[in-house]
């Protein structure tokens, strides 16, 4: 059975693809940060120095990148834990892709300086990961 009108297959591969996309998201946002900040090839020698002096969109995109790296391990561990404890795959897939979509929205909100909306999206993305852990706990009892 496919979830959401066939958009999200109910196979484990779907959750794995969500993990891949979530893992690549910080890299995509780093490209936005570098492009918007005027990053040059010579800046690659000390990219952290470059971002210490970044402002505006470049600084916010860099912060979105850093936050994406900070929440990624929790998400990856949550998906793997849910799979190991046999939470229904269709539920894992929905929460995994929901996390990815919310994180994309989070990055856009961060870059466009929508602070309150960004915070709400951060909380919702964390709720997806925490729900996966909760479901794994419920299944294991």
mmCIF file of C-alpha atoms in Angstrom:
data_model
loop_
_atom_site.group_PDB
_atom_site.id
_atom_site.type_symbol
_atom_site.label_atom_id
_atom_site.label_comp_id
_atom_site.label_asym_id
_atom_site.label_seq_id
_atom_site.Cartn_x
_atom_site.Cartn_y
_atom_site.Cartn_z
ATOM 1 C CA UNK A 1 0.000 0.000 0.000
ATOM 2 C CA UNK A 2 1.321 3.432 -0.931
ATOM 3 C CA UNK A 3 0.958 6.390 1.363
ATOM 4 C CA UNK A 4 -0.240 9.834 0.247
ATOM 5 C CA UNK A 5 -1.748 8.785 -3.062
ATOM 6 C CA UNK A 6 1.326 6.847 -4.093
ATOM 7 C CA UNK A 7 3.781 9.664 -3.497
ATOM 8 C CA UNK A 8 5.559 7.837 -0.667
ATOM 9 C CA UNK A 9 6.147 4.116 -1.251
ATOM 10 C CA UNK A 10 5.883 1.860 1.790
ATOM 11 C CA UNK A 11 9.294 0.251 1.321
ATOM 12 C CA UNK A 12 12.365 0.756 3.483
ATOM 13 C CA UNK A 13 14.079 2.302 0.461
ATOM 14 C CA UNK A 14 11.834 5.340 0.826
ATOM 15 C CA UNK A 15 13.086 6.044 4.357
ATOM 16 C CA UNK A 16 16.659 5.458 3.232
ATOM 17 C CA UNK A 17 16.210 7.975 0.417
ATOM 18 C CA UNK A 18 14.814 10.454 2.937
ATOM 19 C CA UNK A 19 17.979 9.966 5.000
ATOM 20 C CA UNK A 20 20.117 10.578 1.903
ATOM 21 C CA UNK A 21 18.238 13.772 1.016
ATOM 22 C CA UNK A 22 18.430 15.013 4.620
ATOM 23 C CA UNK A 23 22.164 14.292 4.621
ATOM 24 C CA UNK A 24 22.689 16.283 1.418
ATOM 25 C CA UNK A 25 20.576 19.254 2.501
ATOM 26 C CA UNK A 26 23.373 20.960 4.519
ATOM 27 C CA UNK A 27 25.645 20.717 1.488
ATOM 28 C CA UNK A 28 23.035 22.364 -0.743
ATOM 29 C CA UNK A 29 22.552 25.167 1.783
ATOM 30 C CA UNK A 30 26.325 25.651 1.972
ATOM 31 C CA UNK A 31 26.348 26.284 -1.774
ATOM 32 C CA UNK A 32 23.681 28.963 -1.276
ATOM 33 C CA UNK A 33 25.753 30.488 1.535
ATOM 34 C CA UNK A 34 28.918 30.559 -0.539
ATOM 35 C CA UNK A 35 27.245 31.824 -3.705
ATOM 36 C CA UNK A 36 25.380 34.601 -1.927
ATOM 37 C CA UNK A 37 28.469 35.661 0.026
ATOM 38 C CA UNK A 38 30.789 35.937 -2.951
ATOM 39 C CA UNK A 39 32.914 32.935 -1.993
ATOM 40 C CA UNK A 40 35.994 32.684 -4.219
ATOM 41 C CA UNK A 41 38.275 29.735 -4.852
ATOM 42 C CA UNK A 42 40.989 31.350 -2.748
ATOM 43 C CA UNK A 43 38.543 31.458 0.207
ATOM 44 C CA UNK A 44 38.575 27.660 0.230
ATOM 45 C CA UNK A 45 41.891 27.773 2.109
ATOM 46 C CA UNK A 46 40.063 29.154 5.167
ATOM 47 C CA UNK A 47 36.291 28.891 4.615
ATOM 48 C CA UNK A 48 35.496 29.364 8.313
ATOM 49 C CA UNK A 49 37.286 32.734 8.239
ATOM 50 C CA UNK A 50 35.195 33.674 5.214
ATOM 51 C CA UNK A 51 31.949 32.922 7.056
ATOM 52 C CA UNK A 52 33.022 34.751 10.209
ATOM 53 C CA UNK A 53 32.822 37.939 8.183
ATOM 54 C CA UNK A 54 29.693 37.008 6.227
ATOM 55 C CA UNK A 55 26.506 39.005 6.716
ATOM 56 C CA UNK A 56 22.924 38.901 5.483
ATOM 57 C CA UNK A 57 21.813 35.978 3.355
ATOM 58 C CA UNK A 58 25.245 34.333 3.383
ATOM 59 C CA UNK A 59 25.437 34.382 7.181
ATOM 60 C CA UNK A 60 21.879 33.093 7.559
ATOM 61 C CA UNK A 61 22.438 30.328 4.984
ATOM 62 C CA UNK A 62 25.607 29.314 6.804
ATOM 63 C CA UNK A 63 23.681 29.199 10.083
ATOM 64 C CA UNK A 64 20.981 27.077 8.405
ATOM 65 C CA UNK A 65 23.720 24.730 7.213
ATOM 66 C CA UNK A 66 25.160 24.426 10.706
ATOM 67 C CA UNK A 67 21.752 23.799 12.245
ATOM 68 C CA UNK A 68 21.051 21.153 9.609
ATOM 69 C CA UNK A 69 24.219 19.326 10.630
ATOM 70 C CA UNK A 70 23.236 19.634 14.295
ATOM 71 C CA UNK A 71 19.821 17.986 13.898
ATOM 72 C CA UNK A 72 20.865 15.396 11.313
ATOM 73 C CA UNK A 73 22.317 12.765 13.714
ATOM 74 C CA UNK A 74 19.120 12.772 15.777
ATOM 75 C CA UNK A 75 17.025 12.226 12.657
ATOM 76 C CA UNK A 76 19.246 9.463 11.282
ATOM 77 C CA UNK A 77 19.318 7.660 14.625
ATOM 78 C CA UNK A 78 15.534 7.997 14.952
ATOM 79 C CA UNK A 79 14.851 6.460 11.539
ATOM 80 C CA UNK A 80 17.274 3.591 12.090
ATOM 81 C CA UNK A 81 15.912 2.936 15.586
ATOM 82 C CA UNK A 82 12.334 2.897 14.310
ATOM 83 C CA UNK A 83 13.319 0.450 11.567
ATOM 84 C CA UNK A 84 15.189 -1.813 13.999
ATOM 85 C CA UNK A 85 12.185 -1.977 16.316
ATOM 86 C CA UNK A 86 9.760 -2.709 13.465
ATOM 87 C CA UNK A 87 7.661 0.424 13.578
ATOM 88 C CA UNK A 88 5.352 0.110 10.546
ATOM 89 C CA UNK A 89 7.363 1.174 7.517
ATOM 90 C CA UNK A 90 4.634 3.399 6.114
ATOM 91 C CA UNK A 91 4.675 5.478 9.335
ATOM 92 C CA UNK A 92 8.475 5.703 9.276
ATOM 93 C CA UNK A 93 8.391 6.854 5.668
ATOM 94 C CA UNK A 94 5.786 9.553 6.286
ATOM 95 C CA UNK A 95 7.655 10.950 9.290
ATOM 96 C CA UNK A 96 11.013 10.750 7.491
ATOM 97 C CA UNK A 97 9.798 12.624 4.412
ATOM 98 C CA UNK A 98 7.857 15.063 6.561
ATOM 99 C CA UNK A 99 11.109 15.811 8.404
ATOM 100 C CA UNK A 100 12.874 16.434 5.073
ATOM 101 C CA UNK A 101 10.137 18.757 3.791
ATOM 102 C CA UNK A 102 10.024 20.667 7.066
ATOM 103 C CA UNK A 103 13.825 21.014 7.080
ATOM 104 C CA UNK A 104 13.744 22.409 3.538
ATOM 105 C CA UNK A 105 11.130 24.908 4.712
ATOM 106 C CA UNK A 106 13.301 25.652 7.751
ATOM 107 C CA UNK A 107 16.294 26.468 5.536
ATOM 108 C CA UNK A 108 14.202 28.713 3.298
ATOM 109 C CA UNK A 109 12.728 30.478 6.348
ATOM 110 C CA UNK A 110 16.205 30.923 7.824
ATOM 111 C CA UNK A 111 17.677 32.328 4.619
ATOM 112 C CA UNK A 112 14.728 34.703 4.104
ATOM 113 C CA UNK A 113 14.904 35.859 7.745
ATOM 114 C CA UNK A 114 11.507 34.581 8.919
ATOM 115 C CA UNK A 115 12.654 33.975 12.486
ATOM 116 C CA UNK A 116 9.398 32.922 14.176
ATOM 117 C CA UNK A 117 8.365 30.647 11.296
ATOM 118 C CA UNK A 118 11.870 29.152 11.306
ATOM 119 C CA UNK A 119 11.582 28.342 15.009
ATOM 120 C CA UNK A 120 8.204 26.682 14.509
ATOM 121 C CA UNK A 121 9.599 24.587 11.666
ATOM 122 C CA UNK A 122 12.610 23.605 13.788
ATOM 123 C CA UNK A 123 10.278 22.364 16.542
ATOM 124 C CA UNK A 124 8.154 20.431 14.027
ATOM 125 C CA UNK A 125 11.218 18.769 12.497
ATOM 126 C CA UNK A 126 12.406 17.727 15.945
ATOM 127 C CA UNK A 127 8.908 16.413 16.689
ATOM 128 C CA UNK A 128 9.203 14.073 13.681
ATOM 129 C CA UNK A 129 12.438 12.594 15.038
ATOM 130 C CA UNK A 130 11.120 12.349 18.577
ATOM 131 C CA UNK A 131 7.929 10.679 17.330
ATOM 132 C CA UNK A 132 10.020 8.006 15.625
ATOM 133 C CA UNK A 133 11.832 7.335 18.904
ATOM 134 C CA UNK A 134 8.527 7.309 20.783
ATOM 135 C CA UNK A 135 6.990 4.817 18.345
ATOM 136 C CA UNK A 136 10.029 2.556 18.656
ATOM 137 C CA UNK A 137 9.662 2.629 22.438
ATOM 138 C CA UNK A 138 5.920 1.847 22.201
ATOM 139 C CA UNK A 139 6.516 -1.079 19.856
ATOM 140 C CA UNK A 140 9.246 -2.534 22.064
ATOM 141 C CA UNK A 141 7.135 -2.597 25.251
#
